[in-house]
Short mmCIF file of C-alpha atoms in Angstrom, two decimals:
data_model
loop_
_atom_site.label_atom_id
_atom_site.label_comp_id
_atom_site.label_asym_id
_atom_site.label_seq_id
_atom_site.Cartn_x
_atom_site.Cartn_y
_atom_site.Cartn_z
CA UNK X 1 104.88 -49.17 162.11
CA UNK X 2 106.88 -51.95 163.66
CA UNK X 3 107.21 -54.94 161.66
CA UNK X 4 106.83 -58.44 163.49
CA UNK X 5 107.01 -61.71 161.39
CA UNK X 6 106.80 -65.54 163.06
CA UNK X 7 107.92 -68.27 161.37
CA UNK X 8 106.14 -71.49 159.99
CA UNK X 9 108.45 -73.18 163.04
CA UNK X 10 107.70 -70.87 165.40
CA UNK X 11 104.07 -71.07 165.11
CA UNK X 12 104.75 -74.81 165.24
CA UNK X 13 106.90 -74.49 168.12
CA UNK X 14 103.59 -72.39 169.96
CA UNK X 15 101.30 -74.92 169.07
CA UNK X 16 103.10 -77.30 170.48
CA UNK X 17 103.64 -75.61 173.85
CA UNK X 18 100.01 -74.80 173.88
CA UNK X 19 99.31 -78.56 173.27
CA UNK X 20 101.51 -79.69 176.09
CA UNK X 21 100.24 -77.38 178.79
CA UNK X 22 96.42 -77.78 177.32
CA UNK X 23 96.02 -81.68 176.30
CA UNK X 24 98.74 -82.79 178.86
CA UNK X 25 98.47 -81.07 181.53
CA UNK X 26 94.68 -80.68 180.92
CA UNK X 27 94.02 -76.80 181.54
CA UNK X 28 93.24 -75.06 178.18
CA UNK X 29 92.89 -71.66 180.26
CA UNK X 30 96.21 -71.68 180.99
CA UNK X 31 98.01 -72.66 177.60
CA UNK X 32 95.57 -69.79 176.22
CA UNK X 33 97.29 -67.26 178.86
CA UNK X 34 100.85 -68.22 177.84
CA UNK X 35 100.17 -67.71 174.41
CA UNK X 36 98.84 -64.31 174.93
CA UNK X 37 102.43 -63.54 176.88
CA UNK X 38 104.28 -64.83 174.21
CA UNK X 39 102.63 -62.18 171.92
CA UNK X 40 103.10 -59.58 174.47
CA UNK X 41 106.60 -60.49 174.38
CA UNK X 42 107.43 -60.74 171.00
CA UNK X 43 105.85 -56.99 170.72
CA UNK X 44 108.34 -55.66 173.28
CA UNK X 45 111.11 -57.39 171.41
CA UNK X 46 109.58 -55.71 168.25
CA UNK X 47 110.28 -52.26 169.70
CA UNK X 48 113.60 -53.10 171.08
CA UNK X 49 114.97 -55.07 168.79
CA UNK X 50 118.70 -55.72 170.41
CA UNK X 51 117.17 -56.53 173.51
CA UNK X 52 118.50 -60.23 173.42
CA UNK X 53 121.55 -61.55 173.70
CA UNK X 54 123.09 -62.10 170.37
CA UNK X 55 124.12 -65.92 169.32
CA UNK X 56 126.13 -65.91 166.35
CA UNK X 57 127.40 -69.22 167.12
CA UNK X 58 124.30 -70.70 166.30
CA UNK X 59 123.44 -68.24 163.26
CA UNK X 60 125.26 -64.96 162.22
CA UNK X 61 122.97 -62.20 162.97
CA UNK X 62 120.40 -64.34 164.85
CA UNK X 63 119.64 -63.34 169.26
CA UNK X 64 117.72 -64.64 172.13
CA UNK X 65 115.54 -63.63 174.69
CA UNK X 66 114.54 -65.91 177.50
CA UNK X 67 110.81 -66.17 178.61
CA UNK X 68 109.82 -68.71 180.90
CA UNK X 69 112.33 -71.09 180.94
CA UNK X 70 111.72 -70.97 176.56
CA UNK X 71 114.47 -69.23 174.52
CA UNK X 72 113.28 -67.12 171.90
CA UNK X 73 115.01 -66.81 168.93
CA UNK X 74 114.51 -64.11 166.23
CA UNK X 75 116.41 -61.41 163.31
CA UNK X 76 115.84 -58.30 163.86
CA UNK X 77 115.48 -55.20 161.23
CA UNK X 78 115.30 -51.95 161.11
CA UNK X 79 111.49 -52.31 160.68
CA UNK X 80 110.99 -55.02 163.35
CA UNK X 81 111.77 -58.30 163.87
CA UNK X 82 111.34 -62.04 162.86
CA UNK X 83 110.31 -64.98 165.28
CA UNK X 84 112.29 -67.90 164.09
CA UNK X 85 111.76 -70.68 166.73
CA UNK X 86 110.99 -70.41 170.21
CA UNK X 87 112.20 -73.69 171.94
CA UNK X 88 112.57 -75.22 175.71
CA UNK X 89 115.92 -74.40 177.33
CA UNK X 90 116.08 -77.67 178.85
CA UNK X 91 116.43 -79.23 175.09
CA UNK X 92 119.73 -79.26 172.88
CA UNK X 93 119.15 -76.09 171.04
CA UNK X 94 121.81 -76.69 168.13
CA UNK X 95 120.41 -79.89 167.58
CA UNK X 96 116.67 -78.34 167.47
CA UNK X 97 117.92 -75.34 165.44
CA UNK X 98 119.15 -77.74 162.69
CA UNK X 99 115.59 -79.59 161.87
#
């Protein structure tokens, strides 16, 4: 069975994406819908665990995939993987990685 762990941050991280594209942008349907593809995602990811690119120079060990203009960034195992923070592209990602 594949193994597929998400972070207090990265749940964080979700909520808030959820937040801005329900409350802000005012359509609930929608945020619902990208969460759902984020799951999707993180289950293909699961099964193919080198699928991203790896970024040691942020963390040894740690990779990225890109989904929607969001970087997702996760440690994979043998067993699966871990979701560690999925953050906007547009933002400084060493910076966000660091709080």
């Amino acid at each position: 069975m594949i193994k597929l762990d998400i972070s207090e941050e990265a749940n964080e991280d979700m909520f808030d994406i959820w937040y801005f594209i329900a409350i802000e942008n005012a359509n609930p349907n929608n945020a619902d819908k990208f969460i759902e593809e984020f799951d999707e995602i993180f289950y293909i990811i699961a099964r193919n665990p080198l699928i991203g690119a790896a970024r040691d120079e942020i963390v040894k060990g740690i990779r990225q995939v890109v989904f929607r203009g969001y970087l997702i960034f996760y440690f994979p195992s043998k067993k699966g993987i871990e979701i560690i923070r999925i953050l906007n592209g547009a933002k400084d990602i060493l910076k966000e990685m660091k709080k």
